[in-house]
């Protein structure tokens, strides 16, 4: 069957159901202003992830750098402070997950691939909390291939199915109207196929021949005649595939004819189509560039658009009815004149093993003027695998804006000429836009923000449930804490749907979190903590890699090298950078601090408080205790005894002090007393008593049964990249093997306005050709990538 542009297909299919939305005529300039307002009110982020490689062995480490940009102008965006990165298997299940800290629009992390991980193609995807409000199609995705040499590889690279799709320019084929018909043929891995095809009419007369230009994609001019039917016959892989081409009897067509700097927009209406005023809207990533009222005379209207009016990248040419219903649509790509050009100079092409390599890096704009850049660099052994590198430039300007897989998107940027220009236009005809739905724009409808942007730190979300009714409970106060020597305490109040959000900071690595309500008054509720990761599977057809026998032998050698490294450098590979966090409690400075070792160590907490903590009176009535705190509301006011918030290792204790009185004081290291009213988000406390144990783990303390206790992975700790140094003779002669094939990785190559930076590292004992990949983005939104290489040979040992 013929496939229409997906946006048009959706709108035409739903036009009858949504007719009430477009009840009145909407002028072209009004549509443009609504689109601008929609873009402004629905800010979207766009992530790109640079991995050190795209192919790995089970047992290796995946290193990655995350770039965050504004989807409208592709400039670095300092908004979200957390990125969610996942490795998904082909069933859509996450096998590895991480929360990565972002600072000034970028961050970095790593995944250790377990040796038990099955071989195959995996999808690395990344998104922010804000991005979860929009379609999952907008998440960053790339394919990583993992080979497990301990298991027999399956035959995932074989081709077992074909798919051929047709895409008329503008969205539809109409009788007696000349139009461009694009097509795309792919295998079961989404890779383009070579084939030949013909168009036949109902009498089996051949009308046209066609074949792809690049990556299984091509186009040809076709005029379907009234009263005739057509089909396509495709010869592919020794098989013949037949496809019917449905032709509409009436409708509108939209064609783009380019001549120099001018684009002729040809709009036609078939006979019998009711006359009406139309709108032609042209926008570049939701930034309106042209908004014209169209009146078709003699069934045709031509509009001239100067390319200079369009923004860089993909623009939309959309024909809308007088009431705002999209009728036809066409994508157009304008190559950006701006670019970030990197240069790498190693000084020589061949290095001996265990020798220092110094790389001089340069960053320049399109005018050859030095430019700043936030970049990342990887230096690795090629191992005979010459796969295209996913690059930031083609992703931001092309792949991120289109639906479906794009084979080798870098091809359209690294090559020039008429063939590339034609191939790029064919790509525009066969992939649809995915950023918004016109219905939302014309209704001036903002996207529902269920997920808030994480502007300061990770937001832990959950829901409060009434245990008696098993329904959501609103207006209930909840507390979340992380047991430890640093006091992490956060508060939230549930909304009408029972939802709660804790705005946390500085929670790193695997921690235990405790969520609870105040059991003194809210004793019938439980708290359910939600996963912050997206539950929407997005795995699409991926481009599987094939390996000949020579490459497989090289991979076997790489596997042995990896195992040797994991043995001799195990500790180095498990080293993480220390986290610099504020060690103060959330209330910063206490009014009094008692180190219990400075006083006589009593056997009961009651004796401790009565004997030398004068700010904390203890009242007793039979077996019940009340632990208070003396505060002075005003400077000259009479001191009052109030009920304080009691905390043990960061965890609130809600029982007026009975449990803390019965706790072993010899396990407590210190007590801090805060003697004023304190506000923490929706919470307020008359005073705070903060008890900290020596171990910081609530040793032996029994929490309330209603408390939700769970292990929780906070922000990922940054793994330190291991790169040995060979400066001295003893280091050079060290008999410990160095089998690294990833010589260098740095996600934080900061190039200032001078446009220059120097980095250095040492080669290993592994001989071969090493690839250098440097890519990044400037503060002005220019992006670029460069590849280089050098050779490593063994050292000559003096006899």
PDB file of C-alpha atoms in Angstrom, residues 500-655:
ATOM      1  CA  UNK A 500       3.723  13.476  45.766  1.00  0.00           C
ATOM      2  CA  UNK A 501       7.061  14.860  44.605  1.00  0.00           C
ATOM      3  CA  UNK A 502      10.219  15.069  46.695  1.00  0.00           C
ATOM      4  CA  UNK A 503      12.715  17.595  45.305  1.00  0.00           C
ATOM      5  CA  UNK A 504      15.982  15.969  46.320  1.00  0.00           C
ATOM      6  CA  UNK A 505      19.611  16.988  46.006  1.00  0.00           C
ATOM      7  CA  UNK A 506      22.979  15.249  46.352  1.00  0.00           C
ATOM      8  CA  UNK A 507      21.735  11.663  46.503  1.00  0.00           C
ATOM      9  CA  UNK A 508      24.444   9.637  44.750  1.00  0.00           C
ATOM     10  CA  UNK A 509      24.917   5.939  44.169  1.00  0.00           C
ATOM     11  CA  UNK A 510      22.924   3.138  45.744  1.00  0.00           C
ATOM     12  CA  UNK A 511      21.137   4.319  48.877  1.00  0.00           C
ATOM     13  CA  UNK A 512      18.362   3.224  51.149  1.00  0.00           C
ATOM     14  CA  UNK A 513      15.435   5.628  51.200  1.00  0.00           C
ATOM     15  CA  UNK A 514      12.630   5.760  53.743  1.00  0.00           C
ATOM     16  CA  UNK A 515       9.277   7.380  52.986  1.00  0.00           C
ATOM     17  CA  UNK A 516       6.626   7.772  55.658  1.00  0.00           C
ATOM     18  CA  UNK A 517       3.747   9.851  56.882  1.00  0.00           C
ATOM     19  CA  UNK A 518       3.412  11.282  60.388  1.00  0.00           C
ATOM     20  CA  UNK A 519       2.031   8.213  62.129  1.00  0.00           C
ATOM     21  CA  UNK A 520       0.830  10.316  65.073  1.00  0.00           C
ATOM     22  CA  UNK A 521      -2.032  11.592  62.893  1.00  0.00           C
ATOM     23  CA  UNK A 522      -1.780   9.854  59.511  1.00  0.00           C
ATOM     24  CA  UNK A 523      -1.537   6.214  60.493  1.00  0.00           C
ATOM     25  CA  UNK A 524      -3.669   4.640  57.729  1.00  0.00           C
ATOM     26  CA  UNK A 525      -1.578   5.557  54.702  1.00  0.00           C
ATOM     27  CA  UNK A 526       1.191   3.922  52.740  1.00  0.00           C
ATOM     28  CA  UNK A 527       3.547   5.489  50.216  1.00  0.00           C
ATOM     29  CA  UNK A 528       4.355   3.932  46.860  1.00  0.00           C
ATOM     30  CA  UNK A 529       7.515   5.236  45.193  1.00  0.00           C
ATOM     31  CA  UNK A 530       7.393   5.344  41.386  1.00  0.00           C
ATOM     32  CA  UNK A 531      10.206   4.518  38.993  1.00  0.00           C
ATOM     33  CA  UNK A 532      11.563   7.716  37.392  1.00  0.00           C
ATOM     34  CA  UNK A 533      12.340   5.873  34.164  1.00  0.00           C
ATOM     35  CA  UNK A 534      10.006   5.942  31.193  1.00  0.00           C
ATOM     36  CA  UNK A 535       7.712   2.930  30.923  1.00  0.00           C
ATOM     37  CA  UNK A 536       7.211   3.379  27.165  1.00  0.00           C
ATOM     38  CA  UNK A 537       9.215   0.909  25.051  1.00  0.00           C
ATOM     39  CA  UNK A 538      10.809   2.514  21.992  1.00  0.00           C
ATOM     40  CA  UNK A 539      13.028  -0.176  20.478  1.00  0.00           C
ATOM     41  CA  UNK A 540      12.915   0.024  16.698  1.00  0.00           C
ATOM     42  CA  UNK A 541      14.536  -1.967  13.913  1.00  0.00           C
ATOM     43  CA  UNK A 542      18.278  -1.599  14.243  1.00  0.00           C
ATOM     44  CA  UNK A 543      21.175  -2.008  11.889  1.00  0.00           C
ATOM     45  CA  UNK A 544      22.842  -5.241  12.926  1.00  0.00           C
ATOM     46  CA  UNK A 545      26.571  -5.589  12.262  1.00  0.00           C
ATOM     47  CA  UNK A 546      28.047  -8.496  10.320  1.00  0.00           C
ATOM     48  CA  UNK A 547      31.559  -9.797  10.879  1.00  0.00           C
ATOM     49  CA  UNK A 548      33.753 -11.855   8.609  1.00  0.00           C
ATOM     50  CA  UNK A 549      36.097 -14.525   9.956  1.00  0.00           C
ATOM     51  CA  UNK A 550      39.092 -12.182  10.131  1.00  0.00           C
ATOM     52  CA  UNK A 551      37.163  -9.674  12.211  1.00  0.00           C
ATOM     53  CA  UNK A 552      35.903 -12.445  14.475  1.00  0.00           C
ATOM     54  CA  UNK A 553      39.487 -13.529  15.165  1.00  0.00           C
ATOM     55  CA  UNK A 554      40.390  -9.938  16.003  1.00  0.00           C
ATOM     56  CA  UNK A 555      37.431  -9.773  18.348  1.00  0.00           C
ATOM     57  CA  UNK A 556      38.551 -12.963  20.037  1.00  0.00           C
ATOM     58  CA  UNK A 557      41.950 -11.321  20.610  1.00  0.00           C
ATOM     59  CA  UNK A 558      40.169  -8.237  21.948  1.00  0.00           C
ATOM     60  CA  UNK A 559      38.206 -10.437  24.328  1.00  0.00           C
ATOM     61  CA  UNK A 560      41.418 -11.975  25.709  1.00  0.00           C
ATOM     62  CA  UNK A 561      42.875  -8.476  26.122  1.00  0.00           C
ATOM     63  CA  UNK A 562      39.754  -7.338  27.932  1.00  0.00           C
ATOM     64  CA  UNK A 563      39.931 -10.257  30.351  1.00  0.00           C
ATOM     65  CA  UNK A 564      43.600  -9.552  31.068  1.00  0.00           C
ATOM     66  CA  UNK A 565      42.800  -5.899  31.768  1.00  0.00           C
ATOM     67  CA  UNK A 566      39.932  -6.853  34.055  1.00  0.00           C
ATOM     68  CA  UNK A 567      42.338  -9.005  36.078  1.00  0.00           C
ATOM     69  CA  UNK A 568      45.401  -6.754  36.281  1.00  0.00           C
ATOM     70  CA  UNK A 569      43.586  -3.405  36.467  1.00  0.00           C
ATOM     71  CA  UNK A 570      40.446  -4.453  38.338  1.00  0.00           C
ATOM     72  CA  UNK A 571      40.779  -1.870  41.086  1.00  0.00           C
ATOM     73  CA  UNK A 572      41.568   0.925  38.623  1.00  0.00           C
ATOM     74  CA  UNK A 573      38.470   0.113  36.589  1.00  0.00           C
ATOM     75  CA  UNK A 574      36.307   0.334  39.722  1.00  0.00           C
ATOM     76  CA  UNK A 575      37.562   3.728  40.855  1.00  0.00           C
ATOM     77  CA  UNK A 576      35.021   6.543  41.113  1.00  0.00           C
ATOM     78  CA  UNK A 577      35.581  10.240  41.606  1.00  0.00           C
ATOM     79  CA  UNK A 578      34.738  11.470  45.137  1.00  0.00           C
ATOM     80  CA  UNK A 579      31.548  13.467  45.388  1.00  0.00           C
ATOM     81  CA  UNK A 580      31.807  16.953  46.816  1.00  0.00           C
ATOM     82  CA  UNK A 581      28.592  17.623  48.689  1.00  0.00           C
ATOM     83  CA  UNK A 582      27.658  19.944  51.498  1.00  0.00           C
ATOM     84  CA  UNK A 583      28.034  17.989  54.737  1.00  0.00           C
ATOM     85  CA  UNK A 584      25.710  20.301  56.666  1.00  0.00           C
ATOM     86  CA  UNK A 585      22.213  19.229  57.572  1.00  0.00           C
ATOM     87  CA  UNK A 586      19.288  20.798  55.705  1.00  0.00           C
ATOM     88  CA  UNK A 587      18.890  23.403  58.478  1.00  0.00           C
ATOM     89  CA  UNK A 588      22.582  24.347  58.044  1.00  0.00           C
ATOM     90  CA  UNK A 589      23.761  25.511  61.495  1.00  0.00           C
ATOM     91  CA  UNK A 590      22.353  24.163  64.799  1.00  0.00           C
ATOM     92  CA  UNK A 591      21.965  26.335  67.882  1.00  0.00           C
ATOM     93  CA  UNK A 592      23.569  23.690  70.089  1.00  0.00           C
ATOM     94  CA  UNK A 593      25.741  20.691  69.301  1.00  0.00           C
ATOM     95  CA  UNK A 594      26.568  17.936  71.801  1.00  0.00           C
ATOM     96  CA  UNK A 595      29.345  15.396  71.161  1.00  0.00           C
ATOM     97  CA  UNK A 596      28.326  12.726  73.620  1.00  0.00           C
ATOM     98  CA  UNK A 597      31.878  11.448  74.084  1.00  0.00           C
ATOM     99  CA  UNK A 598      32.734  14.792  75.693  1.00  0.00           C
ATOM    100  CA  UNK A 599      30.390  13.952  78.573  1.00  0.00           C
ATOM    101  CA  UNK A 600      29.844  11.114  80.957  1.00  0.00           C
ATOM    102  CA  UNK A 601      28.359   8.193  79.001  1.00  0.00           C
ATOM    103  CA  UNK A 602      25.087   7.295  80.727  1.00  0.00           C
ATOM    104  CA  UNK A 603      23.278   4.022  80.187  1.00  0.00           C
ATOM    105  CA  UNK A 604      19.928   5.546  79.160  1.00  0.00           C
ATOM    106  CA  UNK A 605      18.952   8.345  76.804  1.00  0.00           C
ATOM    107  CA  UNK A 606      16.713   9.762  79.523  1.00  0.00           C
ATOM    108  CA  UNK A 607      19.765  10.338  81.725  1.00  0.00           C
ATOM    109  CA  UNK A 608      21.695  11.940  78.848  1.00  0.00           C
ATOM    110  CA  UNK A 609      18.946  14.459  78.130  1.00  0.00           C
ATOM    111  CA  UNK A 610      18.173  15.230  81.766  1.00  0.00           C
ATOM    112  CA  UNK A 611      21.774  15.612  82.864  1.00  0.00           C
ATOM    113  CA  UNK A 612      23.352  17.913  80.308  1.00  0.00           C
ATOM    114  CA  UNK A 613      21.031  18.729  77.379  1.00  0.00           C
ATOM    115  CA  UNK A 614      19.290  21.610  79.094  1.00  0.00           C
ATOM    116  CA  UNK A 615      17.372  22.692  75.943  1.00  0.00           C
ATOM    117  CA  UNK A 616      15.496  19.373  75.845  1.00  0.00           C
ATOM    118  CA  UNK A 617      13.136  18.754  78.774  1.00  0.00           C
ATOM    119  CA  UNK A 618      11.845  15.196  79.271  1.00  0.00           C
ATOM    120  CA  UNK A 619       8.411  14.578  80.758  1.00  0.00           C
ATOM    121  CA  UNK A 620       7.212  11.196  81.910  1.00  0.00           C
ATOM    122  CA  UNK A 621       3.784   9.879  82.790  1.00  0.00           C
ATOM    123  CA  UNK A 622       3.907   6.218  83.770  1.00  0.00           C
ATOM    124  CA  UNK A 623       5.580   4.476  80.809  1.00  0.00           C
ATOM    125  CA  UNK A 624       4.944   7.255  78.324  1.00  0.00           C
ATOM    126  CA  UNK A 625       7.512   9.940  77.571  1.00  0.00           C
ATOM    127  CA  UNK A 626       7.387  13.341  75.975  1.00  0.00           C
ATOM    128  CA  UNK A 627      10.633  14.842  74.678  1.00  0.00           C
ATOM    129  CA  UNK A 628      10.301  18.574  74.176  1.00  0.00           C
ATOM    130  CA  UNK A 629      12.457  21.504  73.140  1.00  0.00           C
ATOM    131  CA  UNK A 630      12.746  24.941  74.723  1.00  0.00           C
ATOM    132  CA  UNK A 631      12.440  27.786  72.211  1.00  0.00           C
ATOM    133  CA  UNK A 632      12.105  31.545  72.453  1.00  0.00           C
ATOM    134  CA  UNK A 633       9.728  32.745  69.690  1.00  0.00           C
ATOM    135  CA  UNK A 634      10.980  36.335  70.018  1.00  0.00           C
ATOM    136  CA  UNK A 635      14.068  37.926  71.518  1.00  0.00           C
ATOM    137  CA  UNK A 636      12.280  39.188  74.643  1.00  0.00           C
ATOM    138  CA  UNK A 637       9.583  36.501  74.783  1.00  0.00           C
ATOM    139  CA  UNK A 638       9.147  33.960  77.556  1.00  0.00           C
ATOM    140  CA  UNK A 639      10.736  30.591  76.654  1.00  0.00           C
ATOM    141  CA  UNK A 640       8.256  27.910  75.630  1.00  0.00           C
ATOM    142  CA  UNK A 641       8.392  24.135  75.506  1.00  0.00           C
ATOM    143  CA  UNK A 642       7.314  22.782  72.118  1.00  0.00           C
ATOM    144  CA  UNK A 643       7.157  19.388  70.440  1.00  0.00           C
ATOM    145  CA  UNK A 644      10.207  19.123  68.172  1.00  0.00           C
ATOM    146  CA  UNK A 645      10.874  17.080  65.071  1.00  0.00           C
ATOM    147  CA  UNK A 646      13.058  14.190  66.270  1.00  0.00           C
ATOM    148  CA  UNK A 647      15.489  12.767  63.701  1.00  0.00           C
ATOM    149  CA  UNK A 648      17.742   9.727  63.989  1.00  0.00           C
ATOM    150  CA  UNK A 649      20.345   9.388  61.210  1.00  0.00           C
ATOM    151  CA  UNK A 650      18.173  11.582  59.006  1.00  0.00           C
ATOM    152  CA  UNK A 651      14.939   9.651  59.616  1.00  0.00           C
ATOM    153  CA  UNK A 652      12.025  11.325  61.461  1.00  0.00           C
ATOM    154  CA  UNK A 653      10.711   9.502  64.526  1.00  0.00           C
ATOM    155  CA  UNK A 654       7.012  10.225  65.131  1.00  0.00           C
ATOM    156  CA  UNK A 655       6.132   9.096  68.658  1.00  0.00           C
TER     157      UNK A 655
END
